[in-house]
C-alpha cells in the first residue's frame, strides 16, 4: 500500500458496497480507516458468497487494510461511543440514514469542523440500491440483441454493481475535497451523495441525456456493438469470441491490416461512395456491412494467429473470458503488478489481493494488507482515540457494549 495518506484517520460506519469502497480506496493510499460495526457484524458481514467456515469473501475484500471496532450499536452507550470516535477523529464516511444516531449534527455537536460524507439512496430520501437505480436510469432497456422488438424486449440488468463502485470512488474524492477545504478555511462540511444521483448524473455527464432529449426517442439496442464507432464481437475459426474497438485512425487501420481486408474495404467504399478513414460516423452508419466483412475474415483464422496479427498492428482487442478464466489468467493477475501476495485473510484462504489501482512508479507500492477480524482493533482504537483506560474498556466489554476479535468464532452455520 502507498503511504500518501498516512497522516489521515477516517471512521467508516457502513455496510454493503459503496461506503466500504470509499474507505478501501483511502486505506490503499495509506489512511488509517477504522470501520465500526455492530458487535454481531453489519448488514454485509455475512454477504454471499461464504466459505465453509462462514466467512464472507465480499466483506473480506472490501475491508482490506482497515481496522475493525465492534460496538453494540443498538445500545445508547455503544452509539455514543461511535459518535465520539467519529468526532475525535474528525472525518467520517457512512451510509447510515441522516436521521440515525450518526447524523452530521450529532458529530458536529462534538466537533465544529467535522467533515462527513454520507451515501444515500435518492435525493428525496427514498431507499435505493445499485440494481434499482440502474433500472431507473434506463441502461437495462438499452441492453440486448439488436433484433429484439423494443416493444416487447425484456430488460437486462448487469451483474456488476457499477453504481456502487462509482459512488464509492466519488465519495473518497468528496472526502478529500472536504478535508482540503477545511485545511484552507477551517470549516467542516457535510456532504451527501445519493446513489441515484450518481446514476442519473452520469447519464447526463456522458451526453446520453442530451442525446435522448435531442432525438426525442430512445437509442436502439446494439447488441455488442459500440455506440457511435466501430466495434463489436467476432468469432474465429476455432470458435473463440473476442471484442475489437476502433475509435482512432490507428486502431482502424490496425484492424484493417490485421484482418487483411484492405481490398474488400476499398470495394465497399466504392460501392457506398464513402471513405471509412474519414471518422467514426461513416463506420458506425455502415456497421452492418463492415461487421459482415470482418466476421468473414475472422472466420479464416484461428484465434492465436489473428490475435498475433492484431497485436503486431497495434489493434485494440481482447478475448472474452469467464470470471474464472480471468481470475486464473497470468497476464491479468499473476504477472500484473496490481496484485500482491496473499495476506493472512480472515477466511484462511490464499488468493491474489490488489494494491492501489493508482501506480506510482517512483514509490514502492508495498504488499496488500488483510481485512481485520470483526472487533480486532476495538481495544486499541478506544484506547488511542478516546483515551480510555484498560479498566474502562474491560467494563465496556463485560457490559457487552464492546466486542473483541471474532477470530475464533464459529460461523459455519451461516
Short mmCIF file of C-alpha atoms in Angstrom, two decimals:
data_model
loop_
_atom_site.label_atom_id
_atom_site.label_comp_id
_atom_site.label_asym_id
_atom_site.label_seq_id
_atom_site.Cartn_x
_atom_site.Cartn_y
_atom_site.Cartn_z
CA UNK A 1 0.00 0.00 0.00
CA UNK A 2 1.15 3.54 -0.68
CA UNK A 3 1.52 5.96 2.23
CA UNK A 4 0.29 9.21 0.70
CA UNK A 5 -2.45 9.46 3.34
CA UNK A 6 -0.60 8.00 6.30
CA UNK A 7 -1.35 11.10 8.40
CA UNK A 8 -5.10 10.71 7.92
CA UNK A 9 -7.54 8.72 10.03
CA UNK A 10 -11.12 8.06 8.92
CA UNK A 11 -14.03 6.49 10.74
CA UNK A 12 -16.24 4.39 8.48
CA UNK A 13 -19.67 3.28 9.69
CA UNK A 14 -21.07 1.40 6.75
CA UNK A 15 -22.20 -1.75 5.02
CA UNK A 16 -22.65 -3.31 1.58
CA UNK A 17 -20.50 -1.86 -1.27
CA UNK A 18 -20.41 1.89 -1.92
CA UNK A 19 -19.44 3.08 1.55
CA UNK A 20 -16.85 0.34 2.21
CA UNK A 21 -15.36 1.03 -1.23
CA UNK A 22 -14.73 4.68 -0.31
CA UNK A 23 -12.88 3.60 2.82
CA UNK A 24 -10.99 0.88 0.96
CA UNK A 25 -9.57 3.31 -1.60
CA UNK A 26 -8.43 5.64 1.17
CA UNK A 27 -6.85 2.75 3.08
CA UNK A 28 -4.97 1.64 -0.03
CA UNK A 29 -3.37 5.08 -0.13
CA UNK A 30 -2.22 4.75 3.46
CA UNK A 31 -5.07 6.21 5.52
CA UNK A 32 -5.96 4.62 8.83
CA UNK A 33 -9.55 3.58 8.19
CA UNK A 34 -11.46 2.48 11.28
CA UNK A 35 -14.57 0.57 10.36
CA UNK A 36 -17.17 0.48 13.13
CA UNK A 37 -19.78 -2.29 13.07
CA UNK A 38 -22.45 -3.65 15.33
CA UNK A 39 -20.86 -6.27 17.56
CA UNK A 40 -22.59 -9.10 15.69
CA UNK A 41 -21.43 -7.71 12.35
CA UNK A 42 -23.00 -5.22 9.97
CA UNK A 43 -25.65 -5.97 7.37
CA UNK A 44 -22.95 -7.13 4.96
CA UNK A 45 -20.88 -9.26 7.34
CA UNK A 46 -22.42 -12.48 6.02
CA UNK A 47 -22.82 -11.31 2.43
CA UNK A 48 -22.74 -14.18 -0.04
CA UNK A 49 -20.51 -15.93 -1.04
CA UNK A 50 -19.45 -17.56 2.22
CA UNK A 51 -16.68 -20.07 2.80
CA UNK A 52 -17.48 -23.36 4.52
CA UNK A 53 -16.39 -21.67 7.75
CA UNK A 54 -18.93 -18.88 7.21
CA UNK A 55 -16.55 -16.06 6.26
CA UNK A 56 -17.80 -13.60 3.63
CA UNK A 57 -15.37 -13.17 0.74
CA UNK A 58 -17.11 -9.93 -0.24
CA UNK A 59 -16.60 -8.43 3.24
CA UNK A 60 -13.03 -9.68 3.35
CA UNK A 61 -12.06 -7.88 0.16
CA UNK A 62 -13.96 -4.61 0.64
CA UNK A 63 -12.39 -4.11 4.07
CA UNK A 64 -8.73 -4.77 3.39
CA UNK A 65 -6.19 -2.67 5.29
CA UNK A 66 -8.84 -1.34 7.69
CA UNK A 67 -9.14 -1.59 11.46
CA UNK A 68 -12.30 -3.02 12.98
CA UNK A 69 -14.16 -1.83 16.06
CA UNK A 70 -17.22 -3.76 17.22
CA UNK A 71 -19.76 -1.95 19.39
CA UNK A 72 -23.31 -2.60 20.49
CA UNK A 73 -24.84 -0.09 18.12
CA UNK A 74 -28.31 -0.90 19.40
CA UNK A 75 -27.46 0.50 22.81
CA UNK A 76 -27.23 4.15 23.77
CA UNK A 77 -23.73 3.74 25.18
CA UNK A 78 -22.45 1.97 22.06
CA UNK A 79 -23.92 4.65 19.81
CA UNK A 80 -22.42 7.40 21.92
CA UNK A 81 -19.01 5.76 21.68
CA UNK A 82 -19.36 5.60 17.89
CA UNK A 83 -20.28 9.28 17.59
CA UNK A 84 -17.48 10.24 19.97
CA UNK A 85 -14.98 8.19 17.96
CA UNK A 86 -16.03 9.88 14.71
CA UNK A 87 -15.86 13.35 16.26
CA UNK A 88 -12.47 12.78 17.85
CA UNK A 89 -11.15 11.53 14.51
CA UNK A 90 -12.71 14.44 12.60
CA UNK A 91 -13.86 12.74 9.40
CA UNK A 92 -16.42 10.04 8.78
CA UNK A 93 -17.82 8.02 5.88
CA UNK A 94 -21.19 6.38 6.42
CA UNK A 95 -24.30 5.12 4.69
CA UNK A 96 -26.48 5.25 7.79
CA UNK A 97 -29.55 7.49 7.41
CA UNK A 98 -29.13 11.15 8.29
CA UNK A 99 -31.85 10.78 10.92
CA UNK A 100 -29.95 7.97 12.64
CA UNK A 101 -27.72 8.37 15.67
CA UNK A 102 -24.83 9.10 13.24
CA UNK A 103 -26.31 12.35 11.92
CA UNK A 104 -23.89 15.06 10.94
CA UNK A 105 -25.43 17.29 13.59
CA UNK A 106 -24.63 14.73 16.31
CA UNK A 107 -20.99 14.58 15.23
CA UNK A 108 -20.72 18.33 14.66
CA UNK A 109 -22.03 18.99 18.18
CA UNK A 110 -18.83 17.41 19.45
CA UNK A 111 -16.54 18.91 16.78
CA UNK A 112 -17.39 22.09 14.91
CA UNK A 113 -15.16 21.38 11.91
CA UNK A 114 -16.41 17.83 11.38
CA UNK A 115 -16.25 16.52 7.80
CA UNK A 116 -18.72 13.78 6.92
CA UNK A 117 -19.66 12.02 3.69
CA UNK A 118 -22.96 10.18 3.64
CA UNK A 119 -24.10 7.78 0.92
CA UNK A 120 -27.87 7.99 0.42
CA UNK A 121 -30.39 6.28 -1.82
CA UNK A 122 -32.24 9.04 -3.69
CA UNK A 123 -32.03 12.78 -3.08
CA UNK A 124 -35.58 12.83 -1.70
CA UNK A 125 -34.88 10.21 0.93
CA UNK A 126 -36.20 7.13 -0.87
CA UNK A 127 -34.24 3.93 -0.50
CA UNK A 128 -32.18 2.68 -3.41
CA UNK A 129 -29.64 0.06 -4.33
CA UNK A 130 -27.38 -0.27 -7.34
CA UNK A 131 -29.73 -2.54 -9.24
CA UNK A 132 -32.75 -0.29 -8.70
CA UNK A 133 -31.06 2.96 -9.72
CA UNK A 134 -29.69 1.17 -12.78
CA UNK A 135 -33.26 0.29 -13.72
CA UNK A 136 -34.33 3.90 -13.23
CA UNK A 137 -31.50 5.26 -15.37
CA UNK A 138 -32.55 3.17 -18.38
CA UNK A 139 -29.48 1.05 -19.09
CA UNK A 140 -31.15 -2.39 -18.82
CA UNK A 141 -33.61 -1.40 -21.55
CA UNK A 142 -30.71 -0.39 -23.80
CA UNK A 143 -29.00 -3.76 -23.42
CA UNK A 144 -29.65 -6.82 -25.57
CA UNK A 145 -29.60 -8.11 -29.15
CA UNK A 146 -30.27 -5.59 -31.87
CA UNK A 147 -33.03 -7.71 -33.40
CA UNK A 148 -35.21 -7.68 -30.29
CA UNK A 149 -38.54 -5.89 -30.62
CA UNK A 150 -38.24 -2.73 -28.50
CA UNK A 151 -41.90 -3.01 -27.51
CA UNK A 152 -41.63 -6.48 -26.02
CA UNK A 153 -37.94 -6.96 -25.21
CA UNK A 154 -37.14 -7.59 -21.54
CA UNK A 155 -34.62 -5.51 -19.58
CA UNK A 156 -31.17 -6.97 -18.95
CA UNK A 157 -29.64 -5.96 -15.62
CA UNK A 158 -25.87 -6.11 -15.44
CA UNK A 159 -24.36 -8.29 -12.67
CA UNK A 160 -21.67 -5.74 -11.73
CA UNK A 161 -22.91 -3.18 -9.14
CA UNK A 162 -21.15 -0.44 -11.08
CA UNK A 163 -23.03 2.46 -9.47
CA UNK A 164 -21.94 1.27 -6.03
CA UNK A 165 -18.28 1.29 -7.03
CA UNK A 166 -18.54 4.62 -8.86
CA UNK A 167 -20.29 6.12 -5.84
CA UNK A 168 -17.61 4.77 -3.52
CA UNK A 169 -14.87 6.33 -5.64
CA UNK A 170 -16.75 9.64 -5.80
CA UNK A 171 -17.21 9.64 -2.03
CA UNK A 172 -13.47 9.19 -1.49
CA UNK A 173 -12.97 12.21 -3.77
CA UNK A 174 -15.67 14.17 -1.91
CA UNK A 175 -13.99 13.43 1.42
CA UNK A 176 -10.63 14.64 0.13
CA UNK A 177 -12.34 17.82 -1.15
CA UNK A 178 -13.92 18.45 2.25
CA UNK A 179 -10.61 17.96 4.02
CA UNK A 180 -8.83 20.26 1.57
CA UNK A 181 -11.43 22.95 2.20
CA UNK A 182 -11.11 22.53 5.96
CA UNK A 183 -7.36 22.99 5.73
CA UNK A 184 -7.87 26.18 3.73
CA UNK A 185 -10.79 27.67 5.67
CA UNK A 186 -11.02 25.86 9.00
CA UNK A 187 -14.61 24.94 8.21
CA UNK A 188 -16.14 21.50 8.35
CA UNK A 189 -18.51 20.09 5.74
CA UNK A 190 -21.48 17.79 5.48
CA UNK A 191 -21.68 16.06 2.10
CA UNK A 192 -24.48 13.77 0.99
CA UNK A 193 -24.03 11.64 -2.11
CA UNK A 194 -27.21 9.94 -3.34
CA UNK A 195 -26.56 6.73 -5.25
CA UNK A 196 -29.40 7.64 -7.59
CA UNK A 197 -27.83 11.00 -8.37
CA UNK A 198 -24.58 9.29 -9.34
CA UNK A 199 -26.51 7.14 -11.83
CA UNK A 200 -28.73 9.82 -13.35
CA UNK A 201 -25.90 12.37 -13.17
CA UNK A 202 -23.61 10.06 -15.11
CA UNK A 203 -26.35 9.65 -17.69
CA UNK A 204 -26.21 13.44 -18.08
CA UNK A 205 -22.43 13.82 -17.89
CA UNK A 206 -21.94 11.24 -20.64
CA UNK A 207 -24.10 13.25 -23.04
CA UNK A 208 -26.69 10.48 -23.20
CA UNK A 209 -29.45 12.57 -21.61
CA UNK A 210 -28.85 15.40 -24.07
CA UNK A 211 -28.93 12.86 -26.89
CA UNK A 212 -32.28 11.44 -25.75
CA UNK A 213 -33.83 14.90 -25.48
CA UNK A 214 -32.38 15.97 -28.83
CA UNK A 215 -33.54 12.91 -30.74
CA UNK A 216 -36.87 12.69 -28.92
CA UNK A 217 -36.67 8.92 -28.62
CA UNK A 218 -34.61 6.09 -27.20
CA UNK A 219 -31.41 4.80 -28.69
CA UNK A 220 -31.80 1.43 -30.39
CA UNK A 221 -30.33 -1.72 -28.94
CA UNK A 222 -26.96 -2.55 -30.47
CA UNK A 223 -26.09 -5.96 -29.09
CA UNK A 224 -22.34 -5.95 -28.52
CA UNK A 225 -21.66 -3.13 -30.97
CA UNK A 226 -20.13 0.13 -29.73
CA UNK A 227 -22.37 3.15 -29.99
CA UNK A 228 -21.15 5.76 -32.46
CA UNK A 229 -17.97 3.98 -33.52
CA UNK A 230 -16.68 0.73 -34.96
CA UNK A 231 -16.50 -2.15 -32.54
CA UNK A 232 -18.17 -5.49 -31.88
CA UNK A 233 -17.52 -9.10 -31.01
CA UNK A 234 -16.33 -11.52 -33.66
CA UNK A 235 -15.66 -15.26 -33.74
CA UNK A 236 -12.62 -17.04 -35.13
CA UNK A 237 -12.41 -20.32 -37.00
CA UNK A 238 -11.68 -22.12 -33.72
CA UNK A 239 -14.80 -20.69 -32.07
CA UNK A 240 -13.10 -18.08 -29.88
CA UNK A 241 -15.06 -14.87 -29.40
CA UNK A 242 -13.25 -11.59 -28.97
CA UNK A 243 -14.05 -7.89 -28.88
CA UNK A 244 -12.47 -5.16 -31.00
CA UNK A 245 -12.70 -1.38 -30.76
CA UNK A 246 -11.59 1.21 -33.31
CA UNK A 247 -12.12 4.78 -32.13
CA UNK A 248 -8.92 6.25 -33.55
CA UNK A 249 -7.39 6.22 -37.05
CA UNK A 250 -4.56 4.00 -35.82
CA UNK A 251 -6.96 1.50 -34.29
CA UNK A 252 -8.97 1.36 -37.51
CA UNK A 253 -6.02 0.93 -39.85
CA UNK A 254 -4.56 -1.66 -37.49
CA UNK A 255 -7.70 -3.76 -37.66
CA UNK A 256 -7.91 -3.48 -41.45
CA UNK A 257 -4.34 -4.66 -41.80
CA UNK A 258 -4.64 -7.45 -39.21
CA UNK A 259 -7.80 -8.86 -40.79
CA UNK A 260 -6.27 -8.40 -44.27
CA UNK A 261 -9.40 -6.70 -45.59
CA UNK A 262 -7.96 -3.60 -47.31
CA UNK A 263 -9.19 -4.84 -50.69
CA UNK A 264 -12.77 -5.63 -49.64
CA UNK A 265 -12.88 -2.35 -47.67
CA UNK A 266 -11.89 -0.41 -50.80
CA UNK A 267 -14.58 -2.18 -52.84
CA UNK A 268 -17.21 -1.38 -50.20
CA UNK A 269 -16.13 2.25 -50.10
CA UNK A 270 -16.50 2.46 -53.87
CA UNK A 271 -19.95 0.84 -53.73
CA UNK A 272 -21.23 3.12 -50.98
CA UNK A 273 -19.36 6.27 -52.04
CA UNK A 274 -17.76 6.73 -48.63
CA UNK A 275 -14.31 6.89 -47.05
CA UNK A 276 -14.04 4.77 -43.92
CA UNK A 277 -10.87 6.61 -42.93
CA UNK A 278 -12.86 9.82 -42.52
CA UNK A 279 -14.05 9.07 -38.99
CA UNK A 280 -16.37 7.21 -36.63
CA UNK A 281 -19.70 8.24 -38.09
CA UNK A 282 -19.33 6.69 -41.51
CA UNK A 283 -18.07 3.46 -39.98
CA UNK A 284 -20.94 3.39 -37.49
CA UNK A 285 -23.60 4.20 -40.09
CA UNK A 286 -22.38 1.33 -42.26
CA UNK A 287 -21.53 -1.00 -39.38
CA UNK A 288 -23.63 -3.95 -40.58
CA UNK A 289 -21.81 -4.21 -43.90
CA UNK A 290 -18.48 -3.82 -42.11
CA UNK A 291 -19.40 -6.38 -39.47
CA UNK A 292 -20.20 -8.95 -42.15
CA UNK A 293 -16.92 -8.24 -43.87
CA UNK A 294 -14.83 -8.50 -40.71
CA UNK A 295 -16.62 -11.64 -39.49
CA UNK A 296 -15.95 -13.39 -42.79
CA UNK A 297 -12.28 -12.50 -42.40
CA UNK A 298 -12.14 -13.60 -38.75
CA UNK A 299 -13.55 -17.00 -39.70
CA UNK A 300 -10.45 -17.68 -41.80
CA UNK A 301 -8.10 -17.58 -38.79
CA UNK A 302 -7.67 -19.38 -35.51
CA UNK A 303 -7.51 -17.02 -32.55
CA UNK A 304 -3.81 -17.40 -31.80
CA UNK A 305 -2.92 -16.40 -35.35
CA UNK A 306 -5.37 -13.49 -35.55
CA UNK A 307 -4.53 -12.15 -32.10
CA UNK A 308 -0.84 -12.14 -33.02
CA UNK A 309 -1.66 -10.22 -36.20
CA UNK A 310 -3.79 -7.69 -34.28
CA UNK A 311 -1.09 -7.20 -31.66
CA UNK A 312 1.53 -6.64 -34.35
CA UNK A 313 -0.66 -3.95 -35.93
CA UNK A 314 -1.40 -2.17 -32.64
CA UNK A 315 -5.11 -3.01 -32.78
CA UNK A 316 -7.29 -2.82 -29.68
CA UNK A 317 -8.91 -6.16 -28.87
CA UNK A 318 -9.46 -8.68 -26.11
CA UNK A 319 -10.70 -12.24 -25.87
CA UNK A 320 -13.87 -12.91 -23.90
CA UNK A 321 -13.18 -14.69 -20.63
CA UNK A 322 -15.35 -16.01 -17.86
CA UNK A 323 -14.71 -14.69 -14.35
CA UNK A 324 -13.00 -17.96 -13.53
CA UNK A 325 -10.77 -17.73 -16.59
CA UNK A 326 -9.91 -14.10 -15.84
CA UNK A 327 -9.04 -14.97 -12.24
CA UNK A 328 -6.57 -17.60 -13.48
CA UNK A 329 -5.11 -15.61 -16.38
CA UNK A 330 -1.40 -14.94 -15.74
CA UNK A 331 -1.32 -11.75 -17.84
CA UNK A 332 -4.25 -10.27 -15.94
CA UNK A 333 -3.27 -11.47 -12.47
CA UNK A 334 -0.01 -13.24 -11.61
CA UNK A 335 2.11 -11.12 -13.97
CA UNK A 336 0.23 -7.92 -13.12
CA UNK A 337 1.94 -5.66 -10.51
CA UNK A 338 -1.53 -4.61 -9.32
CA UNK A 339 -1.66 -7.87 -7.38
CA UNK A 340 0.49 -8.74 -4.43
CA UNK A 341 0.99 -11.86 -2.36
CA UNK A 342 -1.94 -13.13 -0.37
CA UNK A 343 -2.10 -11.63 3.10
CA UNK A 344 -3.38 -13.51 6.15
CA UNK A 345 -7.05 -13.34 5.22
CA UNK A 346 -9.68 -13.93 7.93
CA UNK A 347 -11.12 -16.70 5.74
CA UNK A 348 -7.80 -18.54 5.81
CA UNK A 349 -7.84 -18.71 2.01
CA UNK A 350 -4.85 -17.69 -0.08
CA UNK A 351 -5.52 -15.76 -3.28
CA UNK A 352 -4.16 -12.65 -5.04
CA UNK A 353 -5.06 -9.31 -3.46
CA UNK A 354 -5.00 -5.90 -5.10
CA UNK A 355 -2.82 -2.96 -4.35
CA UNK A 356 -3.98 0.58 -5.16
CA UNK A 357 -5.24 0.99 -8.72
CA UNK A 358 -3.01 4.06 -9.00
CA UNK A 359 0.55 3.04 -9.83
CA UNK A 360 3.21 5.46 -8.58
CA UNK A 361 6.43 4.44 -10.36
CA UNK A 362 8.67 6.43 -8.02
CA UNK A 363 7.36 4.67 -4.93
CA UNK A 364 7.28 1.11 -3.69
CA UNK A 365 3.67 0.03 -3.55
CA UNK A 366 4.05 -2.43 -0.69
CA UNK A 367 2.10 -5.62 -0.25
CA UNK A 368 -1.67 -5.77 0.21
CA UNK A 369 -2.88 -5.81 3.80
CA UNK A 370 -5.52 -8.20 5.10
CA UNK A 371 -9.01 -7.35 6.23
CA UNK A 372 -9.42 -7.40 10.01
CA UNK A 373 -11.40 -9.80 12.08
CA UNK A 374 -14.55 -8.17 13.37
CA UNK A 375 -13.63 -6.27 16.54
CA UNK A 376 -9.91 -6.98 16.15
CA UNK A 377 -8.91 -3.40 16.99
CA UNK A 378 -11.62 -2.44 19.48
CA UNK A 379 -9.28 -2.13 22.46
CA UNK A 380 -6.51 -0.42 20.51
CA UNK A 381 -8.74 2.21 18.92
CA UNK A 382 -10.74 3.04 22.04
CA UNK A 383 -7.52 3.48 23.99
CA UNK A 384 -5.70 5.54 21.36
CA UNK A 385 -8.61 7.60 20.01
CA UNK A 386 -10.75 8.11 23.09
CA UNK A 387 -8.07 7.75 25.74
CA UNK A 388 -9.98 5.05 27.63
CA UNK A 389 -8.05 3.10 30.23
CA UNK A 390 -7.77 -0.68 30.10
CA UNK A 391 -10.07 -0.84 33.11
CA UNK A 392 -12.73 1.28 31.44
CA UNK A 393 -12.53 -0.81 28.28
CA UNK A 394 -12.80 -4.00 30.33
CA UNK A 395 -16.02 -2.72 31.90
CA UNK A 396 -17.44 -1.95 28.43
CA UNK A 397 -16.54 -5.45 27.30
CA UNK A 398 -18.14 -7.02 30.36
CA UNK A 399 -21.28 -4.96 29.76
CA UNK A 400 -21.49 -6.18 26.17
CA UNK A 401 -21.03 -2.68 24.77
CA UNK A 402 -17.69 -3.55 23.14
CA UNK A 403 -16.70 -6.81 21.47
CA UNK A 404 -13.25 -8.12 20.68
CA UNK A 405 -11.93 -10.13 17.75
CA UNK A 406 -14.19 -12.85 16.35
CA UNK A 407 -11.21 -14.81 15.05
CA UNK A 408 -12.26 -17.94 16.89
CA UNK A 409 -16.00 -17.58 16.33
CA UNK A 410 -17.85 -20.46 14.66
CA UNK A 411 -19.80 -19.15 11.67
CA UNK A 412 -20.15 -22.45 9.87
CA UNK A 413 -23.92 -22.37 10.47
CA UNK A 414 -24.37 -19.39 8.12
#
